[in-house]
CSV table of C-alpha atoms in Angstrom, one decimal:
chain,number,residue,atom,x,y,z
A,538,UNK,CA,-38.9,-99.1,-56.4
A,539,UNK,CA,-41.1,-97.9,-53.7
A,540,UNK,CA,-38.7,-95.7,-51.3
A,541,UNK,CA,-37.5,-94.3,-54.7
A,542,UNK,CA,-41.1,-91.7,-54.5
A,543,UNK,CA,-40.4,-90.2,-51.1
A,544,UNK,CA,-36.6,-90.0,-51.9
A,545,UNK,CA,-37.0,-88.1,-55.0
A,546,UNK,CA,-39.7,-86.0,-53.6
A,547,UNK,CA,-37.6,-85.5,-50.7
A,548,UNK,CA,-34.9,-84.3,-53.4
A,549,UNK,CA,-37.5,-82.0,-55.3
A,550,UNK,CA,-38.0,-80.2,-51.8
A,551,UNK,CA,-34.2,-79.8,-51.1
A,552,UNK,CA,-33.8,-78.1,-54.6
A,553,UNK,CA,-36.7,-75.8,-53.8
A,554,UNK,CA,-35.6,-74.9,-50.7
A,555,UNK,CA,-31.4,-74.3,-52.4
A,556,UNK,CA,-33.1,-71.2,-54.2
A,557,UNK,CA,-34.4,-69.4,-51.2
A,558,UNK,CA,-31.1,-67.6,-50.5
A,559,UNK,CA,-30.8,-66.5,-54.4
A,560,UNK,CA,-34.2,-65.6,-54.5
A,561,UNK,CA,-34.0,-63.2,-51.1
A,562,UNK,CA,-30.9,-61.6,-53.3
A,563,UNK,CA,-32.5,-61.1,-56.3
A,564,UNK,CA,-35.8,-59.3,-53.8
A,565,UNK,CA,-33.0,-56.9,-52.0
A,566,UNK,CA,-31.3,-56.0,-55.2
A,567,UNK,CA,-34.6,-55.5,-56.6
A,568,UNK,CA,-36.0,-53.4,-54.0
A,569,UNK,CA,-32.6,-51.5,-54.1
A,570,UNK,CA,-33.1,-50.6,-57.7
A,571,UNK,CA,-36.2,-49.2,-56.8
A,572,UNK,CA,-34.8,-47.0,-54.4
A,573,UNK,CA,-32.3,-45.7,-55.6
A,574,UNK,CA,-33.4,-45.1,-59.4
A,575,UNK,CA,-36.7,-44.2,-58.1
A,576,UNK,CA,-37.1,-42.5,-54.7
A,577,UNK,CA,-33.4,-40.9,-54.3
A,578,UNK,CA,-32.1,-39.9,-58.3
A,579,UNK,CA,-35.7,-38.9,-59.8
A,580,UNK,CA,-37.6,-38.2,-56.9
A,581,UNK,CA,-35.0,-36.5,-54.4
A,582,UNK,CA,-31.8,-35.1,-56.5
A,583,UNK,CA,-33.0,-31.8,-57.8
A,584,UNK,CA,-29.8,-31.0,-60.0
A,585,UNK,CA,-30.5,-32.7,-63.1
A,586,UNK,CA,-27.0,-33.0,-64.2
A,587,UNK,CA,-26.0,-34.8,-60.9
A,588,UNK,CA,-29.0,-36.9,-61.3
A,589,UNK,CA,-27.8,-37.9,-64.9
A,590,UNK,CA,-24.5,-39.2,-63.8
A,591,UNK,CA,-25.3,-40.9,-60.9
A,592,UNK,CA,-27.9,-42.4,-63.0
A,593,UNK,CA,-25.4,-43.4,-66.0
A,594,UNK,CA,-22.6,-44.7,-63.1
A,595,UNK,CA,-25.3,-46.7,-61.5
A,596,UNK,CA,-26.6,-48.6,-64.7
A,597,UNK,CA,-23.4,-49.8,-65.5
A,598,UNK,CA,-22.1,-51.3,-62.4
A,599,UNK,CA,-25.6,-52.6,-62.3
A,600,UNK,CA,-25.4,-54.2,-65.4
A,601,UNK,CA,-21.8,-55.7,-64.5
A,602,UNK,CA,-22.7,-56.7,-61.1
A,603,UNK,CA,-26.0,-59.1,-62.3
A,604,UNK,CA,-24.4,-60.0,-65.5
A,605,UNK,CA,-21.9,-61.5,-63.1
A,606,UNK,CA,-24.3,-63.0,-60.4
A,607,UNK,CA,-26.3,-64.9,-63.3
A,608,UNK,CA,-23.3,-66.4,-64.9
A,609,UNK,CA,-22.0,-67.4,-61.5
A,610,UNK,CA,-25.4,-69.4,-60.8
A,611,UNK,CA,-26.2,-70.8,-63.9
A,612,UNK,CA,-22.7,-72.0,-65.1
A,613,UNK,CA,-22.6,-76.1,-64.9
A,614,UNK,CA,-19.6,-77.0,-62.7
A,615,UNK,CA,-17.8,-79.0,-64.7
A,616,UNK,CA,-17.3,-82.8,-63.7
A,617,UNK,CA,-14.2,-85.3,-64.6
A,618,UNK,CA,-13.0,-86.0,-68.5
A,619,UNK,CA,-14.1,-89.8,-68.7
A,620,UNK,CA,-10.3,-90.5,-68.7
A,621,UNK,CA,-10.9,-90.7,-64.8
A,622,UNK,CA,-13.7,-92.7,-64.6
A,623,UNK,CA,-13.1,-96.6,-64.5
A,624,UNK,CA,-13.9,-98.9,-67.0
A,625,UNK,CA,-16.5,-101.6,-66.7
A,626,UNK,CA,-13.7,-104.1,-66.4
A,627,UNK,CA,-11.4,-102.3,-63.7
A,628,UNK,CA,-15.1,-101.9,-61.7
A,629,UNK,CA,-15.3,-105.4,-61.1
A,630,UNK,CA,-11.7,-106.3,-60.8
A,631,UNK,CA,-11.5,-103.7,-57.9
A,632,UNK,CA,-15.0,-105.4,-57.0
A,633,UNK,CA,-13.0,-108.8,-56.2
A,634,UNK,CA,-10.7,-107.5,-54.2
A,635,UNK,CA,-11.3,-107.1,-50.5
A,636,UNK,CA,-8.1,-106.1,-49.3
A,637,UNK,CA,-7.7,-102.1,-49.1
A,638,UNK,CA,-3.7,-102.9,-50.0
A,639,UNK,CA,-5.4,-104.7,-53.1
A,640,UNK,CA,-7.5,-102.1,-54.6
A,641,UNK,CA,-4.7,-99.2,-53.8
A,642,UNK,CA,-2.2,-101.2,-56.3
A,643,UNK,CA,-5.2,-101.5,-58.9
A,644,UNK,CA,-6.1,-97.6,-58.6
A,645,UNK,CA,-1.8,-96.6,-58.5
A,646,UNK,CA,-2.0,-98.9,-61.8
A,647,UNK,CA,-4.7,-97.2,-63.0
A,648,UNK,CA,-2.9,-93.7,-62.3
A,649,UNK,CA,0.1,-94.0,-64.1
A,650,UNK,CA,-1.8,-93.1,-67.0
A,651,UNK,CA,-3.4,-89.8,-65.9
A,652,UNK,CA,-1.9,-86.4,-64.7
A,653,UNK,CA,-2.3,-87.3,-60.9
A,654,UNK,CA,0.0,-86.2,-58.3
A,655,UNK,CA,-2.4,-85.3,-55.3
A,656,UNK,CA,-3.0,-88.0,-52.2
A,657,UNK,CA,-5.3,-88.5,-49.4
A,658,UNK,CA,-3.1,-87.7,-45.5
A,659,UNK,CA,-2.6,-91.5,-46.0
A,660,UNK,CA,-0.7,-91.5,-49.3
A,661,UNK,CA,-3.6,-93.3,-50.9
A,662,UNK,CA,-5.4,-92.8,-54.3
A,663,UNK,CA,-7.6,-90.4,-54.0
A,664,UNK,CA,-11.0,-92.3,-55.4
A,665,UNK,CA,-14.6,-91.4,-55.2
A,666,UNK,CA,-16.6,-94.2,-54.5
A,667,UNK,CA,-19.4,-92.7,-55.2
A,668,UNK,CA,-18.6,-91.3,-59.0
A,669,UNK,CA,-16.4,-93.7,-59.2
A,670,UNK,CA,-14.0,-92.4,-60.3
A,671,UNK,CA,-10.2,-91.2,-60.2
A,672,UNK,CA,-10.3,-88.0,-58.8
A,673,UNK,CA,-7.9,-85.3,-60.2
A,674,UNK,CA,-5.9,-82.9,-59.0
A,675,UNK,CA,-8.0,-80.2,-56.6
A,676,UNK,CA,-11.2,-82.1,-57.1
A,677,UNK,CA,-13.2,-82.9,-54.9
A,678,UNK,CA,-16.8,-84.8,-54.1
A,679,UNK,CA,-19.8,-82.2,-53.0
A,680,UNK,CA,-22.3,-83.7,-51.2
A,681,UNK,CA,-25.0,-81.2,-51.8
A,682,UNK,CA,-24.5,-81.4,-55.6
A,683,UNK,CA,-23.4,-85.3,-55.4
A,684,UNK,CA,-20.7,-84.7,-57.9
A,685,UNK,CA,-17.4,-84.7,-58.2
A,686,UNK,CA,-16.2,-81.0,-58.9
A,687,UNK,CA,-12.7,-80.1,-60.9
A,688,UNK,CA,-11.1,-77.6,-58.7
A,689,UNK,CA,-14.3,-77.1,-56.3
A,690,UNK,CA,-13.9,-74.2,-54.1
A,691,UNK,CA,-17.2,-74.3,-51.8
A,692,UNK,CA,-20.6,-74.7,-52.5
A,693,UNK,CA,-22.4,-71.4,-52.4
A,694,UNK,CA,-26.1,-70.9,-51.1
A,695,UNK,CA,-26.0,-67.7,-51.9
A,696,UNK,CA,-25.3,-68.6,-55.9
A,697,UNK,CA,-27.2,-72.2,-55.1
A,698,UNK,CA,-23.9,-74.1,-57.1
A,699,UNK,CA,-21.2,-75.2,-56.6
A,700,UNK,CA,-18.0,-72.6,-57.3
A,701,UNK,CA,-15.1,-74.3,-59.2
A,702,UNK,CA,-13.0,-74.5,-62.0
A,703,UNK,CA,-15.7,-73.5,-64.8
A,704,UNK,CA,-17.5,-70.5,-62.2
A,705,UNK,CA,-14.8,-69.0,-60.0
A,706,UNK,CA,-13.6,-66.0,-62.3
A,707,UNK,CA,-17.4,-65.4,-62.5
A,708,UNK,CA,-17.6,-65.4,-58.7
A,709,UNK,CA,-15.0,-63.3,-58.1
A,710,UNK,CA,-15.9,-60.6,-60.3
A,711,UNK,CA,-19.7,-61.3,-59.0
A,712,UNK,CA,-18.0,-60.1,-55.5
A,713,UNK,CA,-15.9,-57.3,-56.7
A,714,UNK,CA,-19.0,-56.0,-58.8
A,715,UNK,CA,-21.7,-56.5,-55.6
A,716,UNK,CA,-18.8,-55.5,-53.5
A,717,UNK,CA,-18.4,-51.9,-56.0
A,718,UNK,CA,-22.3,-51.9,-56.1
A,719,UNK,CA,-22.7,-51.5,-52.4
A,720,UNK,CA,-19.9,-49.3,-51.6
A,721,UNK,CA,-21.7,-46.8,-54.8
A,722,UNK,CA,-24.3,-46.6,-53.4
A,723,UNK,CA,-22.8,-45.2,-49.7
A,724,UNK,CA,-21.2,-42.8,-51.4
A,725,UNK,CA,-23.6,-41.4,-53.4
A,726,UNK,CA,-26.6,-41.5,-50.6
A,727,UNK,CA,-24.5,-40.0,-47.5
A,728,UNK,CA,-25.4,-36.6,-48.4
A,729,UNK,CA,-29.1,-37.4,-48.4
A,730,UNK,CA,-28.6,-39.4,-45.3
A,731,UNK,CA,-26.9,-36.8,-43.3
A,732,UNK,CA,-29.9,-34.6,-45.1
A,733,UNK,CA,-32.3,-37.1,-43.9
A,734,UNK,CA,-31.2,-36.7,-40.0
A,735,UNK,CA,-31.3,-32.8,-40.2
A,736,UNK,CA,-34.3,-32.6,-41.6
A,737,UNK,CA,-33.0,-31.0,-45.2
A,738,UNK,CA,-35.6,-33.9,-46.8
A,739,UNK,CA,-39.2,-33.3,-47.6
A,740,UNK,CA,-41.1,-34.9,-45.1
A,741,UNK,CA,-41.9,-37.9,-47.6
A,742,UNK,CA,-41.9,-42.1,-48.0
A,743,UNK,CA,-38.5,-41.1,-50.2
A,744,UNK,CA,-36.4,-40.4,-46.8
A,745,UNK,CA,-37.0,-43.5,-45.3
A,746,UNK,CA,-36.1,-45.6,-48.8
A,747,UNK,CA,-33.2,-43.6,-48.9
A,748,UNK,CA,-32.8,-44.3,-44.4
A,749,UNK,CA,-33.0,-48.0,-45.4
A,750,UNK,CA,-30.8,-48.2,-48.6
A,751,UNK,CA,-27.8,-46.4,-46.7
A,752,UNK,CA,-27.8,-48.8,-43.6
A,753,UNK,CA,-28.3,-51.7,-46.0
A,754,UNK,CA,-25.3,-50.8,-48.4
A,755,UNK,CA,-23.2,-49.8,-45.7
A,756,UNK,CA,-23.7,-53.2,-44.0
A,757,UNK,CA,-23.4,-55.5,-47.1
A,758,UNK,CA,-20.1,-53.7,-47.8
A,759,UNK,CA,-18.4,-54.6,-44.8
A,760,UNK,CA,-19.1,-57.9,-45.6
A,761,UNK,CA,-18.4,-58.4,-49.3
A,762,UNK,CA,-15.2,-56.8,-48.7
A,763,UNK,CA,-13.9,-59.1,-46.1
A,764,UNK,CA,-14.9,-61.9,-48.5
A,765,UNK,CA,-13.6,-60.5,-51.4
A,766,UNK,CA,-10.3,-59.4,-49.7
A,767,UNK,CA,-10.0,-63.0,-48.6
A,768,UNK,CA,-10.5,-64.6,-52.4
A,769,UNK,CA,-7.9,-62.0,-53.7
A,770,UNK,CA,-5.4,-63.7,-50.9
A,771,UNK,CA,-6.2,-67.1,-52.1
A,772,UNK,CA,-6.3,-66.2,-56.2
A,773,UNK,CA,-2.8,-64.6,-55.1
A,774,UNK,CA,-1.6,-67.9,-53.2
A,775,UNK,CA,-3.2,-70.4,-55.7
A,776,UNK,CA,-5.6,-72.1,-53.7
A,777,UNK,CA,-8.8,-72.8,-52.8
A,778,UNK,CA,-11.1,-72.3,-49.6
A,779,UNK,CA,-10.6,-76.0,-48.7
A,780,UNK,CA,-6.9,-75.7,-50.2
A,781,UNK,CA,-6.5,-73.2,-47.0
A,782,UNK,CA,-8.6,-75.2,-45.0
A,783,UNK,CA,-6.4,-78.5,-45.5
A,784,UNK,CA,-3.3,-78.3,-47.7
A,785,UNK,CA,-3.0,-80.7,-50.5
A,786,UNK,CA,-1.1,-83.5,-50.0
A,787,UNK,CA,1.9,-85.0,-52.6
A,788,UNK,CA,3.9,-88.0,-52.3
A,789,UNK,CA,5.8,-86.1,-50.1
A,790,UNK,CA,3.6,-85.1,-48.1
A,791,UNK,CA,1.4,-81.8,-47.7
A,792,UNK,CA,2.0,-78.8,-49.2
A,793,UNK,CA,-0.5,-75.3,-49.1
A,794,UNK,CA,1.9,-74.1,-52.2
A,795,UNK,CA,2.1,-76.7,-54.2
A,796,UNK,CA,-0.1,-75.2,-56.9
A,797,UNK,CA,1.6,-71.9,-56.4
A,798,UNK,CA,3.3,-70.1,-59.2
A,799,UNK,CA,3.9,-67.0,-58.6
A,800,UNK,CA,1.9,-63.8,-58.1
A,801,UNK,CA,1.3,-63.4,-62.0
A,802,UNK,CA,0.9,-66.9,-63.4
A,803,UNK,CA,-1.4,-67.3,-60.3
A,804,UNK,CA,-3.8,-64.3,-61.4
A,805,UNK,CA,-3.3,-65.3,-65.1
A,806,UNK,CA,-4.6,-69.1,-64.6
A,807,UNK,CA,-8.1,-67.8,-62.7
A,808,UNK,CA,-8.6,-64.9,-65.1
A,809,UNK,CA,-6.5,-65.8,-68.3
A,810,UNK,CA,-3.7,-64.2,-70.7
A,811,UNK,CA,-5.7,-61.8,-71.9
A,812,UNK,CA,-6.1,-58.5,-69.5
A,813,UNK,CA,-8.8,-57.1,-71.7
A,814,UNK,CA,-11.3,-59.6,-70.8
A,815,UNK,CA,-10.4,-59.7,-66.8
A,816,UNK,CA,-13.5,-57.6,-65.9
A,817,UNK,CA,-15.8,-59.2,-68.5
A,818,UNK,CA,-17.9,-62.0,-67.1
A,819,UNK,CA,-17.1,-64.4,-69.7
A,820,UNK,CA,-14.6,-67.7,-69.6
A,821,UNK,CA,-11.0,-67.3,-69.7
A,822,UNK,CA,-9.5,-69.5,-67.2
A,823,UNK,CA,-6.3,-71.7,-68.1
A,824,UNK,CA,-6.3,-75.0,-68.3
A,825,UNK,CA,-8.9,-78.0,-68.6
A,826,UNK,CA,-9.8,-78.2,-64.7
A,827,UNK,CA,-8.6,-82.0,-64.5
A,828,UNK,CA,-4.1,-81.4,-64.5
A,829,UNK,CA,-2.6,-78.2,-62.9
A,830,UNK,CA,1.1,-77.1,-63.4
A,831,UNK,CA,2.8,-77.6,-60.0
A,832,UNK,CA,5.8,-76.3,-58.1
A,833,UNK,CA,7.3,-79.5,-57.0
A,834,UNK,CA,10.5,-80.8,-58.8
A,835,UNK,CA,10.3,-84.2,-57.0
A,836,UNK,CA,8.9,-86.7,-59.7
A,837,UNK,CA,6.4,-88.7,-58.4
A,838,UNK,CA,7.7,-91.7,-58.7
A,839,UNK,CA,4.7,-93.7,-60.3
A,840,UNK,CA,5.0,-91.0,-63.0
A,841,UNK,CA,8.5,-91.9,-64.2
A,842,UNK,CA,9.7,-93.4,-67.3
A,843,UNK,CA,9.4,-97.0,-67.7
A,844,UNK,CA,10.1,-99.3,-70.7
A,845,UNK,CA,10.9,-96.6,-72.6
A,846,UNK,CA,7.5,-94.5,-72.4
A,847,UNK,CA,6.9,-91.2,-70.4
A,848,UNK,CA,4.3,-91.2,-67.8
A,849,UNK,CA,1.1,-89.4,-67.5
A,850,UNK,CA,0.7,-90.1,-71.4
A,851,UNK,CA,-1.5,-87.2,-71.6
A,852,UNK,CA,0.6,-84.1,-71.2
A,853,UNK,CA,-0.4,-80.5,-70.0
A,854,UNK,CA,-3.0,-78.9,-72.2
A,855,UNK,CA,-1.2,-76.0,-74.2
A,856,UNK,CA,-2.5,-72.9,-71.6
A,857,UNK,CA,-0.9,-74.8,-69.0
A,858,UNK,CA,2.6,-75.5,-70.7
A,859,UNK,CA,2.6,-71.4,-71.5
A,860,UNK,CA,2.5,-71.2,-67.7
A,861,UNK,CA,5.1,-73.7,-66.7
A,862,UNK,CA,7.1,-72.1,-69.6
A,863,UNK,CA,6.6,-68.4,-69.8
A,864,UNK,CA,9.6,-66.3,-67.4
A,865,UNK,CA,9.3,-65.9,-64.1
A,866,UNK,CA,7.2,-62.9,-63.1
A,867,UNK,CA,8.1,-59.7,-61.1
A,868,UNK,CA,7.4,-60.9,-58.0
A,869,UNK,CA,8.2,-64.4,-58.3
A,870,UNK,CA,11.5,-64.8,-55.5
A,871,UNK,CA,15.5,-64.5,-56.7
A,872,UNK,CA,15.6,-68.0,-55.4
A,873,UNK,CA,12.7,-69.8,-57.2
A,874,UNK,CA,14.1,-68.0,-60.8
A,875,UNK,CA,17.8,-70.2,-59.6
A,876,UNK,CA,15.7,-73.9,-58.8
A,877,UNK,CA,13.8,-73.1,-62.1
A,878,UNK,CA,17.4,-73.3,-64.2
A,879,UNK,CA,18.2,-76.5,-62.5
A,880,UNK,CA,14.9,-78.2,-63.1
A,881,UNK,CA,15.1,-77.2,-66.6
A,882,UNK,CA,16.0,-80.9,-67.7
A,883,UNK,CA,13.1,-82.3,-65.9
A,884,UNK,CA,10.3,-82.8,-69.0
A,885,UNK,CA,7.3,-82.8,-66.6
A,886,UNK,CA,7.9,-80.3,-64.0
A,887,UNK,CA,10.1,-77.2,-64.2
A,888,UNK,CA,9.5,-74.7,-61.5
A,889,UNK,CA,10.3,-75.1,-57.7
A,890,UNK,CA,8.7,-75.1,-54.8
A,891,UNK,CA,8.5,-71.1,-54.1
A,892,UNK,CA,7.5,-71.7,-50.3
């Protein structure tokens, strides 16, 4: 019991520490709230109409952009359905084993029951010893959270959490609001700017605010678009960062669009069915996080039927059968819409592999 003190004090630092990043955003968003609202629109801008509007403009994409950053911190990621977590008996069956050969067949017996069709390089299981637990499709284990996390994207010090399943709509709209944010504020301070360097300001601490706020906006743009630019790509491809990183692997072997469905079903299944709600930072995601719809029309083939009974017994949730199901979209290829008519029979996976 006595190395448990400095460990968990050692843990109560590390979590104090994780905020520092989202605490020097909050003082830089702060600070540019002052200056803008403050020194530029009520202290510099003489036209009281212009004032008004770029007041009104600015509230609202202010609004959008923090209502965005605090649902992208505080949302829980969410963790495995117990489904995947072993049972007291299979933990000490794989206990007794000691050959790795052993404990695959346990873990591939194990997996005939659940929605599994992702593998390790190797072929193997993929298992988290330390949740232990089955892990499903696109999870993965973050060390800096020590959990496992459905569809885990990266962990973000600037958000201090992990983005996945249950956060990533929030974090892209938290980018393409910051992203907006930055890039309204350029435009609406060059002319004071330019102002600034020919001396058309009065020669007060307003100029240099409104020095600062330019350079700092213009900076963080360049930035945030990259990023966001980059997150488009992948929500477009269906995949994560470490889906780009290192492509999933099937029974087959690896495939970076083996979760790909299509430019439409792809956008629909981060930011749901419903368009209305796209820039609202509220949940609308497909799915449960834990089985994805894939392209492949190879049956795995520890899925297959035997005695009589369908394997994974737990079919698709009913957002993700409207996505295997709905018509192709616009942009989905002349030769996918063909592969799609002959895996029609298949009852667990219908659409082919687009790539």
């Amino acid at each position: 019991m006595a190395p448990s003190g400095p460990r968990s004090i050692k843990r109560g630092c590390q979590r104090v520490l994780y905020w520092i990043p989202v605490l020097f955003i909050a003082l830089i968003v702060a600070w540019s709230y002052y200056a803008y609202v403050l020194q530029l629109c009520i202290e510099s801008i003489e036209d009281t109409g212009e004032k008004v509007v770029y007041l009104l403009a600015y509230h609202v994409i202010f609004v959008m952009f923090v209502w965005a950053y605090w649902k992208t911190i505080f949302t829980p990621p969410m963790n495995p359905l117990k489904e995947f977590q072993l049972s007291h008996s299979d933990k000490e069956l794989l206990e007794r084993e000691d050959r790795g050969e052993s404990q695959q067949e346990i873990l591939r017996r194990i997996a005939t029951d659940l929605p599994i069709y992702t593998r390790t390089n190797s072929g193997a299981i993929r298992f988290c010893e330390r949740c232990q637990l089955l892990k499903p499709d696109r999870c993965h284990h973050c060390s800096v959270c020590d959990k496992c996390i459905l569809k885990m994207d990266h962990h973000c010090p600037w958000v201090n959490n992990c983005v996945g399943f249950s956060n990533y709509k929030f974090f892209m709209l938290f980018l393409a609001y910051s992203l907006l944010y930055c890039l309204f504020i350029t435009a609406t301070d060059l002319q004071y700017f330019i102002k600034f360097w020919t001396r058309g300001l009065p020669d007060t601490q307003a100029k240099f605010h409104i020095l600062f706020l330019f350079f700092s906006a213009s900076m963080f743009s360049v930035s945030l678009a990259s990023l966001f630019i980059y997150h488009c790509w992948l929500v477009c491809k269906n995949r994560s960062t470490l889906e780009a990183v290192r492509a999933p692997a099937f029974r087959h072997g690896t495939d970076k669009n083996g979760f790909s469905l299509g430019f439409s079903k792809n956008l629909r299944q981060v930011f749901g069915d419903e368009v209305k709600y796209w820039p609202v930072p509220v949940f609308s995601s497909l799915g449960d996080g834990c089985s994805f719809p894939t392209c492949l029309v190879n049956l795995d083939p520890e899925h297959v039927v035997l005695e009589g009974r369908q394997f994974p017994s737990k079919p698709l949730r009913e957002s993700q059968s409207r996505l295997l199901s709905s018509a192709p979209s616009w942009s989905d290829s002349e030769g996918t819409t063909n592969k799609d008519k002959k895996g029609a029979s298949n009852p667990v996976m219908t659409i082919e592999n687009e790539a």
